[in-house]
GROMACS .gro file of C-alpha atoms in nm:
model
  299
    1ARG     CA    1   5.282  12.004  11.369
    2SER     CA    2   5.564  11.915  11.130
    3PHE     CA    3   5.511  11.666  10.848
    4ILE     CA    4   5.874  11.667  10.727
    5SER     CA    5   6.014  11.318  10.704
    6PRO     CA    6   6.335  11.231  10.897
    7ARG     CA    7   6.520  11.174  10.570
    8ILE     CA    8   6.447  11.529  10.452
    9ARG     CA    9   6.557  11.666  10.787
   10VAL     CA   10   6.889  11.486  10.753
   11MET     CA   11   6.935  11.633  10.407
   12GLU     CA   12   6.862  11.981  10.537
   13ALA     CA   13   7.116  11.932  10.816
   14ASP     CA   14   7.396  11.844  10.572
   15HIS     CA   15   7.702  12.058  10.616
   16PRO     CA   16   7.883  12.239  10.333
   17SER     CA   17   8.203  12.095  10.188
   18VAL     CA   18   8.531  12.234  10.062
   19LEU     CA   19   8.684  12.024   9.785
   20VAL     CA   20   9.030  12.068   9.635
   21VAL     CA   21   9.092  11.867   9.317
   22ILE     CA   22   9.451  11.807   9.204
   23PHE     CA   23   9.465  11.700   8.838
   24ASP     CA   24   9.769  11.538   8.678
   25CYS     CA   25   9.869  11.723   8.359
   26ASP     CA   26  10.187  11.525   8.289
   27ALA     CA   27  10.203  11.514   7.909
   28SER     CA   28  10.437  11.213   7.907
   29PHE     CA   29  10.167  11.001   8.068
   30TRP     CA   30   9.885  11.133   7.848
   31SER     CA   31  10.090  11.095   7.528
   32GLN     CA   32  10.162  10.735   7.622
   33ARG     CA   33   9.793  10.690   7.694
   34GLN     CA   34   9.710  10.822   7.346
   35GLN     CA   35   9.939  10.559   7.195
   36GLU     CA   36   9.769  10.289   7.399
   37LEU     CA   37   9.430  10.409   7.277
   38SER     CA   38   9.542  10.384   6.915
   39THR     CA   39   9.655  10.022   6.959
   40SER     CA   40   9.435   9.833   7.205
   41GLY     CA   41   9.284  10.067   7.459
   42ASP     CA   42   8.910  10.021   7.426
   43ASN     CA   43   8.861  10.043   7.802
   44LEU     CA   44   9.105  10.332   7.859
   45ILE     CA   45   9.027  10.703   7.859
   46GLY     CA   46   9.212  10.990   7.692
   47PHE     CA   47   9.309  11.335   7.814
   48LYS     CA   48   9.022  11.530   7.659
   49GLU     CA   49   8.754  11.289   7.776
   50THR     CA   50   8.903  11.276   8.125
   51VAL     CA   51   8.899  11.655   8.160
   52GLU     CA   52   8.538  11.674   8.042
   53GLN     CA   53   8.422  11.412   8.291
   54VAL     CA   54   8.613  11.581   8.574
   55MET     CA   55   8.442  11.911   8.489
   56LEU     CA   56   8.102  11.741   8.511
   57PHE     CA   57   8.197  11.596   8.848
   58LEU     CA   58   8.303  11.938   8.979
   59ASN     CA   59   7.976  12.095   8.865
   60ALA     CA   60   7.779  11.817   9.036
   61PHE     CA   61   7.971  11.877   9.357
   62LEU     CA   62   7.880  12.246   9.356
   63MET     CA   63   7.514  12.156   9.305
   64LEU     CA   64   7.499  11.950   9.626
   65HIS     CA   65   7.507  12.251   9.857
   66ALA     CA   66   7.476  12.624   9.800
   67LYS     CA   67   7.776  12.694  10.024
   68ASN     CA   68   8.013  12.435   9.878
   69ARG     CA   69   8.358  12.566   9.784
   70LEU     CA   70   8.581  12.430   9.509
   71ALA     CA   71   8.946  12.462   9.408
   72LEU     CA   72   9.114  12.312   9.101
   73ILE     CA   73   9.493  12.270   9.095
   74ALA     CA   74   9.691  12.153   8.792
   75SER     CA   75  10.009  11.957   8.857
   76HIS     CA   76  10.273  11.893   8.590
   77PRO     CA   77  10.651  11.833   8.597
   78SER     CA   78  10.760  12.197   8.572
   79ASP     CA   79  10.503  12.388   8.778
   80THR     CA   80  10.190  12.379   8.990
   81LYS     CA   81   9.909  12.626   8.926
   82LEU     CA   82   9.583  12.713   9.098
   83LEU     CA   83   9.332  12.733   8.814
   84PHE     CA   84   9.015  12.796   9.012
   85PRO     CA   85   8.920  13.011   9.194
   86VAL     CA   86   9.121  13.322   9.122
   87SER     CA   87   9.048  13.454   9.473
   88VAL     CA   88   8.866  13.324   9.779
   89SER     CA   89   8.530  13.501   9.786
   90GLN     CA   90   8.183  13.447   9.925
   91GLY     CA   91   8.006  13.463   9.589
   92ASP     CA   92   7.819  13.187   9.413
   93SER     CA   93   8.086  12.925   9.340
   94GLN     CA   94   7.876  12.739   9.083
   95THR     CA   95   7.812  13.052   8.876
   96GLN     CA   96   8.180  13.143   8.886
   97PHE     CA   97   8.276  12.790   8.786
   98LEU     CA   98   8.034  12.775   8.491
   99GLU     CA   99   8.163  13.110   8.367
  100SER     CA  100   8.524  12.986   8.392
  101VAL     CA  101   8.487  12.641   8.230
  102GLY     CA  102   8.610  12.761   7.890
  103SER     CA  103   8.920  12.930   8.031
  104LEU     CA  104   8.992  12.632   8.256
  105LEU     CA  105   8.996  12.396   7.959
  106ASP     CA  106   9.233  12.628   7.769
  107GLN     CA  107   9.468  12.657   8.067
  108ILE     CA  108   9.482  12.281   8.115
  109LYS     CA  109   9.563  12.227   7.746
  110THR     CA  110   9.834  12.495   7.764
  111LEU     CA  111   9.992  12.337   8.070
  112GLY     CA  112   9.991  11.998   7.899
  113ALA     CA  113  10.166  12.146   7.594
  114ASP     CA  114  10.429  12.316   7.812
  115SER     CA  115  10.508  11.995   7.997
  116ALA     CA  116  10.530  11.808   7.665
  117GLU     CA  117  10.807  12.041   7.547
  118SER     CA  118  11.000  12.001   7.874
  119ASN     CA  119  11.235  11.705   7.920
  120VAL     CA  120  11.237  11.732   8.298
  121ARG     CA  121  11.126  11.407   8.463
  122THR     CA  122  11.003  11.499   8.807
  123SER     CA  123  10.682  11.533   9.000
  124GLN     CA  124  10.510  11.828   9.167
  125PHE     CA  125  10.237  11.644   9.356
  126SER     CA  126  10.383  11.741   9.692
  127ALA     CA  127  10.376  12.107   9.587
  128ALA     CA  128  10.018  12.072   9.463
  129LEU     CA  129   9.913  11.901   9.786
  130SER     CA  130  10.080  12.177   9.988
  131MET     CA  131   9.895  12.439   9.785
  132GLY     CA  132   9.566  12.261   9.846
  133LEU     CA  133   9.630  12.246  10.221
  134CYS     CA  134   9.718  12.617  10.223
  135TYR     CA  135   9.392  12.696  10.042
  136ILE     CA  136   9.191  12.501  10.299
  137ASN     CA  137   9.379  12.662  10.586
  138LYS     CA  138   9.309  13.006  10.439
  139ILE     CA  139   8.937  12.931  10.433
  140LYS     CA  140   8.949  12.805  10.790
  141ARG     CA  141   9.134  13.109  10.921
  142GLY     CA  142   8.924  13.350  10.719
  143ALA     CA  143   8.604  13.217  10.878
  144ILE     CA  144   8.429  13.213  10.540
  145LEU     CA  145   8.246  12.896  10.641
  146LYS     CA  146   8.129  12.791  10.984
  147ASP     CA  147   8.243  12.490  11.178
  148GLN     CA  148   8.147  12.130  11.094
  149THR     CA  149   8.258  12.180  10.735
  150ASP     CA  150   8.374  11.878  10.536
  151TYR     CA  151   8.726  11.945  10.401
  152ARG     CA  152   8.846  11.712  10.127
  153ILE     CA  153   9.124  11.679   9.871
  154LEU     CA  154   9.085  11.461   9.563
  155ILE     CA  155   9.399  11.365   9.369
  156ILE     CA  156   9.354  11.236   9.013
  157GLN     CA  157   9.689  11.086   8.922
  158GLY     CA  158   9.812  10.915   8.610
  159SER     CA  159  10.191  10.926   8.633
  160GLU     CA  160  10.395  10.700   8.860
  161ASP     CA  161  10.530  10.794   9.203
  162MET     CA  162  10.872  10.958   9.221
  163ALA     CA  163  11.089  10.831   9.505
  164SER     CA  164  11.235  11.179   9.555
  165GLN     CA  165  10.888  11.302   9.658
  166TYR     CA  166  10.859  11.066   9.956
  167ILE     CA  167  10.968  11.310  10.229
  168PRO     CA  168  10.761  11.612  10.117
  169MET     CA  169  10.460  11.391  10.044
  170MET     CA  170  10.469  11.235  10.392
  171ASN     CA  171  10.498  11.581  10.548
  172CYS     CA  172  10.185  11.689  10.359
  173ILE     CA  173  10.001  11.370  10.456
  174PHE     CA  174  10.076  11.418  10.826
  175THR     CA  175   9.966  11.782  10.799
  176ALA     CA  176   9.637  11.679  10.639
  177GLN     CA  177   9.585  11.423  10.914
  178LYS     CA  178   9.653  11.682  11.185
  179ILE     CA  179   9.412  11.948  11.054
  180GLY     CA  180   9.139  11.697  10.973
  181VAL     CA  181   9.148  11.701  10.591
  182LEU     CA  182   9.029  11.388  10.413
  183VAL     CA  183   9.247  11.286  10.115
  184ASP     CA  184   9.095  11.082   9.830
  185ALA     CA  185   9.285  10.935   9.538
  186CYS     CA  186   9.185  10.817   9.191
  187VAL     CA  187   9.473  10.649   9.005
  188LEU     CA  188   9.448  10.605   8.628
  189GLY     CA  189   9.794  10.458   8.575
  190ALA     CA  190   9.897  10.096   8.541
  191LYS     CA  191  10.080  10.082   8.875
  192GLU     CA  192   9.963  10.136   9.230
  193SER     CA  193  10.056  10.457   9.410
  194THR     CA  194  10.222  10.383   9.743
  195PHE     CA  195  10.213  10.748   9.848
  196LEU     CA  196   9.841  10.786   9.783
  197GLN     CA  197   9.761  10.455   9.950
  198GLN     CA  198   9.925  10.578  10.268
  199ALA     CA  199   9.763  10.921  10.233
  200THR     CA  200   9.410  10.781  10.207
  201ASP     CA  201   9.469  10.532  10.487
  202LEU     CA  202   9.604  10.791  10.734
  203THR     CA  203   9.330  11.046  10.659
  204ASN     CA  204   9.038  10.797  10.629
  205GLY     CA  205   8.994  10.875  10.262
  206SER     CA  206   8.905  10.656   9.963
  207TYR     CA  207   9.159  10.504   9.726
  208LEU     CA  208   9.055  10.374   9.386
  209ARG     CA  209   9.267  10.258   9.093
  210LEU     CA  210   9.103  10.201   8.757
  211PRO     CA  211   9.327   9.977   8.547
  212LYS     CA  212   9.024   9.880   8.335
  213TYR     CA  213   8.685  10.018   8.241
  214GLN     CA  214   8.800  10.379   8.260
  215LYS     CA  215   8.522  10.485   8.024
  216SER     CA  216   8.300  10.488   8.331
  217LEU     CA  217   8.522  10.737   8.514
  218LEU     CA  218   8.236  10.979   8.577
  219GLN     CA  219   8.026  10.704   8.734
  220GLN     CA  220   8.317  10.607   8.960
  221LEU     CA  221   8.369  10.968   9.064
  222PHE     CA  222   8.002  11.006   9.152
  223THR     CA  223   7.987  10.679   9.344
  224VAL     CA  224   8.313  10.690   9.539
  225PHE     CA  225   8.419  11.053   9.575
  226LEU     CA  226   8.105  11.265   9.554
  227PRO     CA  227   7.941  11.157   9.886
  228SER     CA  228   8.047  11.344  10.197
  229LYS     CA  229   8.232  11.188  10.487
  230ASP     CA  230   7.912  11.120  10.683
  231CYS     CA  231   7.725  10.979  10.383
  232ARG     CA  232   8.001  10.731  10.308
  233LYS     CA  233   7.932  10.554  10.635
  234GLN     CA  234   7.586  10.460  10.504
  235LEU     CA  235   7.705  10.344  10.161
  236ASN     CA  236   7.878  10.029  10.043
  237ILE     CA  237   8.151  10.196   9.838
  238PRO     CA  238   8.391   9.971   9.641
  239LEU     CA  239   8.736  10.042   9.780
  240GLN     CA  240   9.082   9.889   9.767
  241ASN     CA  241   9.200   9.833  10.124
  242GLN     CA  242   9.547   9.696  10.049
  243VAL     CA  243   9.808   9.949  10.160
  244ASP     CA  244  10.183   9.932  10.100
  245PHE     CA  245  10.343  10.081  10.413
  246ARG     CA  246  10.701  10.042  10.294
  247ALA     CA  247  10.913  10.355  10.328
  248SER     CA  248  11.174  10.508  10.097
  249CYS     CA  249  11.530  10.556  10.215
  250PHE     CA  250  11.659  10.911  10.247
  251CYS     CA  251  11.990  10.834  10.077
  252HIS     CA  252  11.886  10.673   9.747
  253ARG     CA  253  11.505  10.730   9.755
  254ASN     CA  254  11.444  10.358   9.703
  255THR     CA  255  11.157  10.163   9.858
  256ILE     CA  256  11.298   9.926  10.120
  257ASN     CA  257  11.169   9.649  10.345
  258THR     CA  258  11.439   9.675  10.615
  259GLY     CA  259  11.660   9.971  10.694
  260TYR     CA  260  11.836  10.183  10.955
  261VAL     CA  261  11.653  10.465  11.139
  262CYS     CA  262  11.819  10.767  11.298
  263SER     CA  263  11.718  10.781  11.664
  264VAL     CA  264  11.715  11.164  11.661
  265CYS     CA  265  11.533  11.274  11.343
  266LEU     CA  266  11.387  10.934  11.238
  267SER     CA  267  11.551  10.946  10.894
  268ILE     CA  268  11.556  10.612  10.715
  269PHE     CA  269  11.861  10.470  10.537
  270CYS     CA  270  11.912  10.151  10.342
  271GLU     CA  271  12.264  10.106  10.483
  272PHE     CA  272  12.443  10.202  10.803
  273LYS     CA  273  12.558  10.566  10.826
  274ALA     CA  274  12.816  10.674  11.081
  275ILE     CA  275  12.683  11.031  11.053
  276CYS     CA  276  12.319  11.106  10.980
  277THR     CA  277  12.303  11.311  10.660
  278THR     CA  278  11.983  11.480  10.777
  279CYS     CA  279  12.059  11.604  11.129
  280GLY     CA  280  12.435  11.536  11.156
  281THR     CA  281  12.415  11.302  11.457
  282LYS     CA  282  12.721  11.080  11.497
  283PHE     CA  283  12.685  10.711  11.576
  284ARG     CA  284  12.938  10.459  11.693
  285VAL     CA  285  13.049  10.212  11.434
  286PRO     CA  286  12.965   9.859  11.552
  287ARG     CA  287  13.283   9.660  11.600
  288PRO     CA  288  13.327   9.290  11.678
  289LYS     CA  289  13.419   9.213  12.038
  290LYS     CA  290  13.773   9.092  12.103
  291ARG     CA  291  13.809   8.751  12.254
  292LYS     CA  292  14.011   8.725  12.575
  293THR     CA  293  14.318   8.505  12.537
  294LYS     CA  294  14.400   8.263  12.817
  295LYS     CA  295  14.741   8.288  12.983
  296ASN     CA  296  14.977   7.993  12.987
  297GLY     CA  297  14.908   7.762  13.276
  298GLN     CA  298  14.558   7.885  13.333
  299GLN     CA  299  14.247   7.708  13.228
   0.00000   0.00000   0.00000
């Protein structure tokens, strides 16, 4: 006769999770944040404190299940790098992570210094998201974990969206939706992220922006992003359900309310194009109809 309570049985039946964390290392954002902290930023959080709290969150995630897998990707304007793990293996992920914490902190600081010296203003979040999806797909195809695994991607973003990243970001979002990967987003910047709002909405993820009270970042990470997909259904998680579904035009990369769509490749333009710049399809130019003139003597 078994005396195990139903709650314990549910905990034993929990499935392992694969979490990919994409961290924003854009030094322009973090340097501006440092200036805000020096003036009037009592509720804001700096780069060093953010990294430390993220490391605590990652360690807590690995403690939830012995078979949990973790990947940490750093995204900055000039490059995207997979910091952890070095290779996909079946060893103890928590032991490997604890042994690599020191080197991870050094690598993140180095990447931040490199991006500070660069004057390139661009974004690599689509490349980082693609790398995360490739990592998850490699685990799936390698059969390291069994079925019913919870696959998730958490994006911690501080910089603003770049309109030039709309097309590759949407391709990644649709890919994540197709293969069943849940995308979460934690935005630390002052503005909303349209791309991440759409990503979390299409993949049933959680979107959270912290314009204030960022000192409690670790508490927010534990409450919103640590529970698995099944556990979230039983929790009352504070979320932001407003989603901006406006698209960006392919010609100028501007966010538009009304535009023209190519009937062949579904490219979006802010103005009429006789020839689609994406697929080359030719369209007839709309011309005004000529009025028929009446002949003399006829009504």
